[in-house]
Short mmCIF file of C-alpha atoms in Angstrom, two decimals:
data_model
loop_
_atom_site.label_atom_id
_atom_site.label_comp_id
_atom_site.label_asym_id
_atom_site.label_seq_id
_atom_site.Cartn_x
_atom_site.Cartn_y
_atom_site.Cartn_z
CA MET G 1145 0.13 0.15 -0.05
CA LEU G 1146 1.78 3.30 -0.50
CA SER G 1147 2.60 5.98 2.70
CA HIS G 1148 0.56 8.78 3.65
CA ALA G 1149 4.41 10.10 2.85
CA ALA G 1150 4.76 9.05 -0.83
CA ILE G 1151 0.91 9.90 -1.25
CA GLU G 1152 1.63 13.77 -0.18
CA ILE G 1153 4.97 13.71 -2.23
CA VAL G 1154 2.09 13.06 -5.51
CA HIS G 1155 -0.07 15.42 -4.62
CA GLU G 1156 2.68 18.00 -4.51
CA ALA G 1157 3.76 17.03 -7.84
CA LYS G 1158 0.20 17.74 -9.29
CA HIS G 1159 1.50 21.74 -8.72
CA SER G 1160 5.34 22.00 -9.57
CA LYS G 1161 6.93 23.46 -12.52
CA HIS G 1162 7.33 21.92 -16.18
CA SER G 1163 10.47 20.38 -16.26
CA ALA G 1164 12.61 20.29 -20.21
CA THR G 1165 13.51 17.03 -19.50
CA VAL G 1166 10.16 15.63 -20.78
CA GLN G 1167 11.87 16.40 -24.42
CA LYS G 1168 14.98 13.69 -23.59
CA LEU G 1169 12.21 11.07 -22.09
CA SER G 1170 10.18 11.51 -25.42
CA CYS G 1171 13.36 10.32 -27.32
CA LEU G 1172 13.64 7.30 -25.34
CA ALA G 1173 10.11 5.77 -24.56
CA THR G 1174 6.93 5.68 -27.22
CA GLY G 1175 3.41 5.91 -26.75
CA MET G 1176 3.07 8.96 -24.26
CA THR G 1177 2.01 12.65 -25.29
CA ASN G 1178 4.14 15.46 -23.96
CA GLU G 1179 1.10 16.02 -21.21
CA GLU G 1180 1.47 12.41 -19.65
CA LEU G 1181 5.61 13.10 -19.92
CA ALA G 1182 5.11 16.72 -17.95
CA GLU G 1183 3.21 14.94 -15.29
CA LEU G 1184 5.40 11.99 -14.95
CA VAL G 1185 8.32 14.65 -14.61
CA ARG G 1186 6.80 16.61 -11.82
CA ILE G 1187 5.58 13.76 -9.92
CA ILE G 1188 9.54 12.54 -9.90
CA GLU G 1189 11.10 15.85 -9.30
CA ALA G 1190 8.77 15.72 -6.32
CA LEU G 1191 10.76 12.69 -5.09
CA ARG G 1192 13.82 13.23 -6.29
CA GLY G 1193 16.32 13.49 -2.53
CA ARG G 1194 13.30 12.48 -0.19
CA HIS G 1195 14.61 10.34 2.27
CA GLY G 1196 12.58 6.81 3.46
CA PRO G 1197 11.69 3.67 2.47
CA CYS G 1198 11.75 2.20 -1.63
CA TYR G 1199 8.59 3.39 -3.11
CA TYR G 1200 6.67 0.68 -5.85
CA LEU G 1201 4.48 3.81 -7.24
CA ARG G 1202 2.05 1.75 -10.14
CA LYS G 1203 0.07 3.26 -12.27
CA GLU G 1204 -3.04 3.55 -10.43
CA GLN G 1205 -1.81 5.19 -7.17
CA THR G 1206 -0.17 8.32 -8.79
CA GLY G 1207 -2.36 8.78 -11.54
CA ALA G 1208 0.88 9.07 -13.90
CA CYS G 1209 1.22 7.42 -17.22
CA ARG G 1210 3.91 4.70 -16.25
CA THR G 1211 4.84 3.07 -12.62
CA ILE G 1212 7.98 4.51 -10.63
CA GLU G 1213 10.26 3.04 -9.00
CA VAL G 1214 12.19 4.93 -6.49
CA ASP G 1215 15.85 3.82 -4.77
CA GLN G 1216 15.91 6.02 -2.05
CA GLU G 1217 19.32 4.30 -0.76
CA GLY G 1218 20.84 4.96 -4.28
CA ASP G 1219 19.27 7.94 -5.08
CA ARG G 1220 17.66 6.80 -8.34
CA ILE G 1221 14.37 7.02 -9.77
CA PHE G 1222 13.31 4.60 -12.50
CA ILE G 1223 10.54 5.03 -14.90
CA HIS G 1224 9.11 0.95 -15.73
CA LEU G 1225 8.15 1.36 -19.72
CA LYS G 1226 7.19 -3.32 -19.48
CA THR G 1227 5.86 -3.55 -22.81
CA HIS G 1228 3.96 -0.23 -23.00
CA ASN G 1229 4.24 0.74 -27.20
CA MET G 1230 7.38 -0.68 -26.38
CA PRO G 1231 9.38 -4.76 -27.20
CA LEU G 1232 10.46 -7.13 -25.01
CA LEU G 1233 13.69 -7.32 -24.20
CA GLY G 1234 14.22 -10.78 -23.45
CA LYS G 1235 12.25 -14.00 -22.04
CA GLY G 1236 13.38 -17.16 -19.77
CA ALA G 1237 11.95 -19.66 -17.59
CA HIS G 1238 10.99 -17.71 -14.62
CA LYS G 1239 11.67 -13.64 -15.48
CA ARG G 1240 10.89 -11.19 -18.28
CA VAL G 1241 12.90 -8.72 -19.30
CA THR G 1242 11.90 -5.14 -20.42
CA TYR G 1243 13.22 -1.38 -21.16
CA SER G 1244 12.75 1.49 -18.04
CA ILE G 1245 14.69 4.37 -17.74
CA LEU G 1246 17.04 5.24 -15.31
CA TYR G 1247 16.01 9.12 -14.61
CA ASP G 1248 17.94 11.90 -14.76
CA PRO G 1249 17.01 15.54 -15.71
CA VAL G 1250 19.94 15.97 -17.96
CA GLU G 1251 20.66 12.69 -19.89
CA PRO G 1252 17.94 9.73 -18.90
CA LYS G 1253 19.25 6.81 -19.60
CA LEU G 1254 17.80 3.38 -20.68
CA VAL G 1255 18.17 0.21 -18.95
CA ALA G 1256 17.11 -3.33 -18.40
CA SER G 1257 14.81 -4.15 -16.11
CA ALA G 1258 13.86 -8.24 -15.28
CA ILE G 1259 10.81 -9.20 -13.61
CA VAL G 1260 11.59 -12.74 -11.34
CA ALA G 1261 9.69 -15.45 -9.54
CA ASN G 1262 10.70 -15.31 -6.01
CA SER G 1263 12.20 -18.60 -5.82
CA LYS G 1264 15.50 -20.40 -4.45
CA THR G 1265 16.45 -19.98 -8.08
CA THR G 1266 16.26 -15.93 -8.11
CA ARG G 1267 17.59 -15.93 -4.47
CA ASN G 1268 21.09 -17.69 -5.64
CA GLU G 1269 21.21 -15.33 -8.73
CA VAL G 1270 19.96 -12.18 -6.36
CA ALA G 1271 23.10 -13.64 -4.40
CA LEU G 1272 25.40 -14.08 -7.02
CA LEU G 1273 24.50 -10.55 -8.27
CA GLU G 1274 25.75 -9.25 -5.05
CA GLU G 1275 29.21 -11.04 -4.65
CA PHE G 1276 29.92 -10.76 -7.92
CA ARG G 1277 29.28 -6.47 -8.26
CA GLY G 1278 32.12 -4.54 -9.67
CA SER G 1279 33.46 -7.81 -11.32
CA LYS G 1280 34.82 -7.59 -14.73
CA CYS G 1281 32.62 -9.06 -17.67
CA ILE G 1282 29.82 -10.31 -14.93
CA ILE G 1283 26.77 -8.64 -15.41
CA GLU G 1284 25.66 -5.69 -12.84
CA PRO G 1285 22.75 -5.21 -10.86
CA LEU G 1286 22.23 -0.73 -10.60
CA TYR G 1287 19.18 -1.55 -8.38
CA ILE G 1288 17.24 -5.21 -7.12
CA GLY G 1289 14.36 -3.95 -5.38
CA LYS G 1290 11.23 -6.61 -4.49
CA HIS G 1291 7.72 -6.02 -4.19
CA THR G 1292 4.20 -7.43 -4.58
CA LYS G 1293 2.40 -7.54 -7.52
CA LYS G 1294 -1.26 -7.17 -7.76
CA SER G 1295 -2.32 -10.95 -7.73
CA GLY G 1296 -0.22 -10.53 -4.35
CA GLU G 1297 3.30 -12.77 -5.69
CA THR G 1298 6.21 -11.54 -4.33
CA CYS G 1299 8.83 -10.91 -7.14
CA PHE G 1300 12.25 -9.42 -7.40
CA GLU G 1301 12.77 -6.35 -10.04
CA ILE G 1302 16.28 -6.16 -11.10
CA ILE G 1303 18.12 -3.33 -12.96
CA THR G 1304 21.24 -3.74 -15.01
CA PRO G 1305 22.14 -1.78 -17.80
CA LEU G 1306 21.25 -1.99 -20.65
CA TYR G 1307 23.37 -4.27 -23.60
CA ASN G 1308 22.43 -1.85 -26.78
CA LYS G 1309 23.08 -5.13 -29.27
CA GLY G 1310 21.45 -7.41 -27.26
CA SER G 1311 22.49 -11.14 -27.05
CA LEU G 1312 25.33 -12.74 -28.70
CA ARG G 1313 23.13 -14.83 -30.56
CA SER G 1314 20.85 -11.91 -31.75
CA PHE G 1315 23.95 -9.69 -32.26
CA ILE G 1316 25.96 -12.57 -35.07
CA LYS G 1317 22.24 -13.07 -36.20
CA LYS G 1318 21.49 -9.44 -37.30
CA ASN G 1319 24.71 -8.62 -38.22
CA PRO G 1320 25.34 -11.91 -40.39
CA HIS G 1321 28.96 -11.87 -42.07
CA SER G 1322 29.98 -8.27 -40.82
CA VAL G 1323 31.21 -8.32 -37.52
CA ALA G 1324 35.06 -7.72 -37.58
CA PHE G 1325 37.32 -10.48 -36.97
CA ASP G 1326 38.90 -7.99 -34.23
CA VAL G 1327 35.38 -7.34 -32.29
CA LYS G 1328 34.94 -11.15 -32.39
CA ILE G 1329 38.42 -11.27 -30.30
CA LYS G 1330 37.50 -8.66 -28.00
CA ILE G 1331 34.18 -11.07 -27.53
CA ALA G 1332 35.86 -13.76 -26.70
CA LYS G 1333 38.26 -12.26 -24.45
CA ASP G 1334 34.94 -10.82 -22.34
CA ILE G 1335 33.30 -14.02 -22.06
CA LEU G 1336 36.78 -15.85 -21.37
CA THR G 1337 37.50 -12.74 -18.44
CA GLY G 1338 33.80 -13.30 -16.94
CA ALA G 1339 34.54 -17.39 -17.18
CA CYS G 1340 37.76 -16.69 -15.52
CA THR G 1341 36.11 -14.72 -12.64
CA LEU G 1342 33.32 -17.12 -12.14
CA ASN G 1343 36.07 -20.07 -12.00
CA ALA G 1344 38.31 -18.07 -9.73
CA LYS G 1345 35.87 -18.08 -7.01
CA GLY G 1346 34.77 -21.97 -7.31
CA TYR G 1347 31.83 -21.34 -9.36
CA VAL G 1348 31.06 -22.93 -12.92
CA SER G 1349 28.05 -21.94 -15.05
CA ARG G 1350 26.25 -24.80 -16.05
CA ASP G 1351 24.45 -22.92 -19.25
CA ASN G 1352 27.05 -21.68 -21.16
CA ASN G 1353 25.19 -20.51 -24.39
CA ARG G 1354 24.52 -17.51 -27.17
CA GLY G 1355 21.77 -16.31 -25.10
CA ASN G 1356 23.64 -15.65 -22.31
CA PHE G 1357 26.21 -13.37 -23.36
CA LEU G 1358 25.05 -9.89 -23.97
CA VAL G 1359 26.76 -7.88 -26.46
CA HIS G 1360 27.52 -3.68 -25.89
CA GLU G 1361 28.91 -1.32 -28.05
CA GLU G 1362 29.82 2.14 -27.66
CA ASN G 1363 31.68 4.82 -29.92
CA GLY G 1364 33.23 1.63 -31.95
CA ILE G 1365 34.15 0.08 -28.73
CA TYR G 1366 32.78 -3.37 -28.07
CA SER G 1367 32.19 -5.31 -24.63
CA ALA G 1368 30.68 -8.26 -23.59
CA CYS G 1369 29.55 -9.82 -20.60
CA LEU G 1370 27.81 -13.16 -18.60
CA GLY G 1371 24.73 -11.31 -18.43
CA ASP G 1372 23.02 -14.89 -16.48
CA LEU G 1373 23.75 -16.01 -13.02
CA GLY G 1374 20.48 -17.95 -12.17
CA GLY G 1375 19.76 -21.83 -11.55
CA HIS G 1376 22.85 -22.83 -13.74
CA THR G 1377 25.66 -21.06 -11.65
CA ASP G 1378 27.17 -23.18 -9.00
CA LYS G 1379 30.06 -24.04 -7.14
CA VAL G 1380 31.55 -26.58 -8.89
CA GLY G 1381 31.67 -29.35 -5.81
CA VAL G 1382 28.04 -28.29 -5.95
CA ALA G 1383 27.46 -28.79 -9.40
CA VAL G 1384 29.42 -32.31 -9.10
CA HIS G 1385 26.20 -33.56 -8.01
CA LYS G 1386 23.61 -31.99 -10.42
CA ARG G 1387 23.36 -32.34 -13.58
CA PRO G 1388 26.56 -30.62 -14.61
CA PHE G 1389 25.41 -28.60 -17.94
CA GLY G 1390 22.44 -26.37 -18.99
CA PRO G 1391 19.05 -27.48 -19.86
CA SER G 1392 19.76 -30.14 -22.57
CA ALA G 1393 22.42 -33.24 -22.78
CA ARG G 1394 23.76 -32.13 -25.28
CA SER G 1395 25.34 -28.91 -24.25
CA GLY G 1396 27.58 -32.42 -22.22
CA ALA G 1397 30.92 -32.94 -24.34
CA PRO G 1398 30.87 -37.13 -24.28
CA ASP G 1399 33.37 -37.73 -22.06
CA LEU G 1400 31.16 -35.79 -19.45
CA HIS G 1401 28.16 -38.35 -19.90
CA ARG G 1402 30.40 -41.05 -19.44
CA ALA G 1403 31.72 -40.00 -16.45
CA TYR G 1404 28.46 -39.31 -15.25
CA TYR G 1405 27.20 -42.95 -16.23
CA GLU G 1406 29.44 -44.69 -14.61
CA ASN G 1407 29.45 -42.20 -11.31
CA ARG G 1408 32.91 -40.89 -10.72
CA LEU G 1409 32.03 -37.07 -12.53
CA THR G 1410 34.54 -34.74 -10.92
CA GLU G 1411 35.22 -31.17 -10.63
CA ASP G 1412 37.63 -31.20 -13.13
CA ASP G 1413 35.24 -32.76 -15.28
CA VAL G 1414 33.01 -30.07 -14.85
CA PHE G 1415 35.39 -27.59 -15.55
CA SER G 1416 36.92 -29.28 -18.58
CA ASN G 1417 32.75 -29.33 -19.91
CA ASN G 1418 32.66 -25.39 -19.07
CA VAL G 1419 35.74 -25.45 -21.84
CA TYR G 1420 33.95 -27.46 -24.35
CA SER G 1421 30.60 -25.41 -23.59
CA LEU G 1422 32.46 -22.52 -24.45
CA GLY G 1423 34.15 -23.58 -27.21
CA ARG G 1424 30.79 -23.76 -29.03
CA VAL G 1425 29.77 -20.49 -28.15
CA PHE G 1426 33.25 -19.50 -29.89
CA HIS G 1427 32.42 -21.86 -32.83
CA PHE G 1428 28.77 -20.08 -33.27
CA LEU G 1429 30.91 -16.36 -33.19
CA TYR G 1430 33.47 -17.17 -35.30
CA PHE G 1431 31.59 -19.27 -38.08
CA GLU G 1432 28.33 -17.81 -37.31
CA LYS G 1433 26.61 -21.25 -37.32
CA GLU G 1434 26.21 -23.91 -34.29
CA VAL G 1435 28.58 -27.18 -34.65
CA PRO G 1436 26.96 -29.96 -36.69
CA TRP G 1437 26.01 -32.47 -34.13
CA ILE G 1438 23.59 -30.00 -32.43
CA ALA G 1439 20.81 -29.89 -34.37
CA THR G 1440 19.69 -33.56 -34.20
CA PHE G 1441 21.31 -34.66 -31.55
CA SER G 1442 18.38 -35.74 -29.27
CA ASP G 1443 16.71 -37.48 -32.35
CA LYS G 1444 20.50 -39.45 -33.13
CA TYR G 1445 21.30 -40.29 -29.28
CA PRO G 1446 18.07 -40.15 -27.81
CA LEU G 1447 19.81 -42.83 -24.46
CA ILE G 1448 22.19 -39.75 -23.24
CA ALA G 1449 19.41 -37.19 -23.98
CA ALA G 1450 17.42 -39.56 -21.20
CA LEU G 1451 20.85 -40.10 -19.34
CA TYR G 1452 20.29 -37.74 -16.54
CA ASN G 1453 16.80 -39.17 -15.91
CA ASP G 1454 17.75 -42.67 -15.67
CA ARG G 1455 21.37 -43.87 -16.41
CA SER G 1456 20.45 -47.55 -15.75
CA ASN G 1457 20.83 -48.31 -19.54
CA PRO G 1458 24.17 -49.63 -20.53
CA GLU G 1459 23.43 -49.11 -24.12
CA VAL G 1460 24.12 -45.15 -23.76
CA LEU G 1461 27.66 -46.16 -23.75
CA THR G 1462 27.00 -46.90 -27.40
CA GLU G 1463 25.40 -43.73 -28.01
CA ILE G 1464 28.27 -42.24 -25.95
CA GLU G 1465 31.43 -43.65 -28.23
CA GLN G 1466 28.88 -42.47 -31.58
CA ALA G 1467 28.64 -39.40 -30.57
CA THR G 1468 32.41 -38.73 -29.72
CA GLU G 1469 33.46 -40.29 -32.92
CA GLU G 1470 30.69 -37.79 -34.61
CA ILE G 1471 32.01 -35.00 -32.95
CA SER G 1472 35.91 -36.00 -33.32
CA SER G 1473 35.25 -36.60 -37.47
CA TYR G 1474 34.15 -32.86 -37.04
CA THR G 1475 37.16 -31.94 -35.23
CA THR G 1476 40.63 -33.67 -35.72
CA PRO G 1477 41.01 -33.10 -39.00
CA ARG G 1478 40.87 -29.53 -39.19
CA LEU G 1479 42.76 -29.42 -35.81
CA GLN G 1480 45.60 -31.89 -37.71
CA GLU G 1481 45.73 -28.96 -40.13
CA LEU G 1482 45.74 -25.98 -37.74
CA SER G 1483 48.25 -27.27 -35.70
CA ASP G 1484 51.05 -28.38 -38.86
CA LYS G 1485 49.93 -24.73 -39.94
CA LEU G 1486 50.86 -23.46 -36.48
CA PHE G 1487 54.32 -25.68 -36.47
CA LYS G 1488 55.38 -24.01 -39.29
CA GLY G 1489 54.18 -20.42 -38.36
CA THR G 1490 52.50 -19.62 -41.35
CA ILE G 1491 48.90 -19.34 -39.64
CA SER G 1492 46.81 -16.48 -40.22
CA PRO G 1493 45.24 -14.82 -37.59
CA GLU G 1494 41.89 -15.90 -38.26
CA GLU G 1495 42.94 -19.93 -38.77
CA HIS G 1496 44.99 -19.15 -34.99
CA PHE G 1497 41.10 -18.66 -33.36
CA GLU G 1498 40.28 -21.59 -35.23
CA TYR G 1499 42.68 -23.72 -33.75
CA ILE G 1500 41.78 -22.21 -30.20
CA ILE G 1501 37.69 -23.21 -30.85
CA PHE G 1502 38.44 -26.84 -31.92
CA THR G 1503 41.22 -27.11 -29.57
CA MET G 1504 38.28 -26.41 -26.53
CA LEU G 1505 35.82 -28.84 -28.22
CA SER G 1506 38.59 -31.47 -28.51
CA THR G 1507 36.95 -35.18 -27.20
CA ASN G 1508 39.84 -35.87 -25.29
CA PRO G 1509 39.79 -33.20 -22.30
CA GLU G 1510 42.61 -33.53 -21.17
CA ALA G 1511 43.53 -31.27 -24.55
CA ARG G 1512 41.20 -28.35 -23.66
CA GLN G 1513 43.54 -26.89 -21.25
CA THR G 1514 40.92 -24.62 -19.07
CA ASN G 1515 39.34 -21.39 -19.62
CA LYS G 1516 42.28 -19.37 -17.92
CA TYR G 1517 44.80 -21.09 -20.10
CA TRP G 1518 43.08 -19.61 -23.35
CA LEU G 1519 42.75 -15.94 -21.70
CA GLU G 1520 46.26 -16.04 -21.14
CA TYR G 1521 47.18 -17.25 -24.79
CA ILE G 1522 44.27 -15.17 -26.65
CA ASN G 1523 45.91 -11.75 -24.81
CA ASP G 1524 49.37 -13.22 -26.04
CA HIS G 1525 49.11 -13.81 -29.62
CA PHE G 1526 46.22 -11.27 -30.41
#
């Protein structure tokens, strides 16, 4: 319920002066008239600098054209655009990501706002966002709030900077064959930096996929970060006792499936599979397409797909051998060719990146090295 203090602030705003900020806001949001924006600005200006609890002010409570959220501790105010004439930024199993505006009378800017159900997964994500606050190449929250929906359900609001190129998946698909090689290398460095940041504290992401990395461009400089610390980021010691990758068995390397089937999964297996999964991400980044065995994986290898619900069928070992052969037949010949060029000193920068990718995808877990190794390697060679 809106406090009496907040109600008084809103009424006071009705009589305040019109702000020149209206024009700046109109450039960021659609579907609002200047009169509606002026009313919104009057309310916000009355709220600024007040001390007290955080306010989540719905349109129905203020008469404004959009919902306002006030972070008194950080002295910030957010205008939630949600999907009112604005596209959805993203959607996950337990979250919806929409646009909001971080209010500033001189330079307001768009940010990303995720409404997330109050669940164990979300509480884990919130704790990780706080733990890794300020870390390189991991998304940093501007604000984390908690409020009650009209339905009575409690949820979290996680507001983060807006990565203007979207996910790695959408960035590559929207710019086919036009992303410069040096930009791809910079993105790979940032992704490895984020992975190493997690690994250094004993964490691993079990869901490295194209949609979970975000890309930003400013003044021609590109950057990337891990944008999702949800239910698939764990301490590696915990990951050993869970399904050690994301939603689908196709995300796992064959050696990982074998170790799981034989009940001998170790932390080294989980870390090695993390390198393999980033190899898949880099394959998409460089070649602009998925590795060839992924699309038909579940159809070709149904026992592997079912392994993490039932590991009683010994015939799964046959499928693991077949998957190993399929992957090896794709990676080994090209890796041998690239290794020869590297040895002779005739390898091009693009081929050198291919060499890294195919080594990370190796069916030999020892050959994959570690995320830290590849970050140092790329920094030394590119």
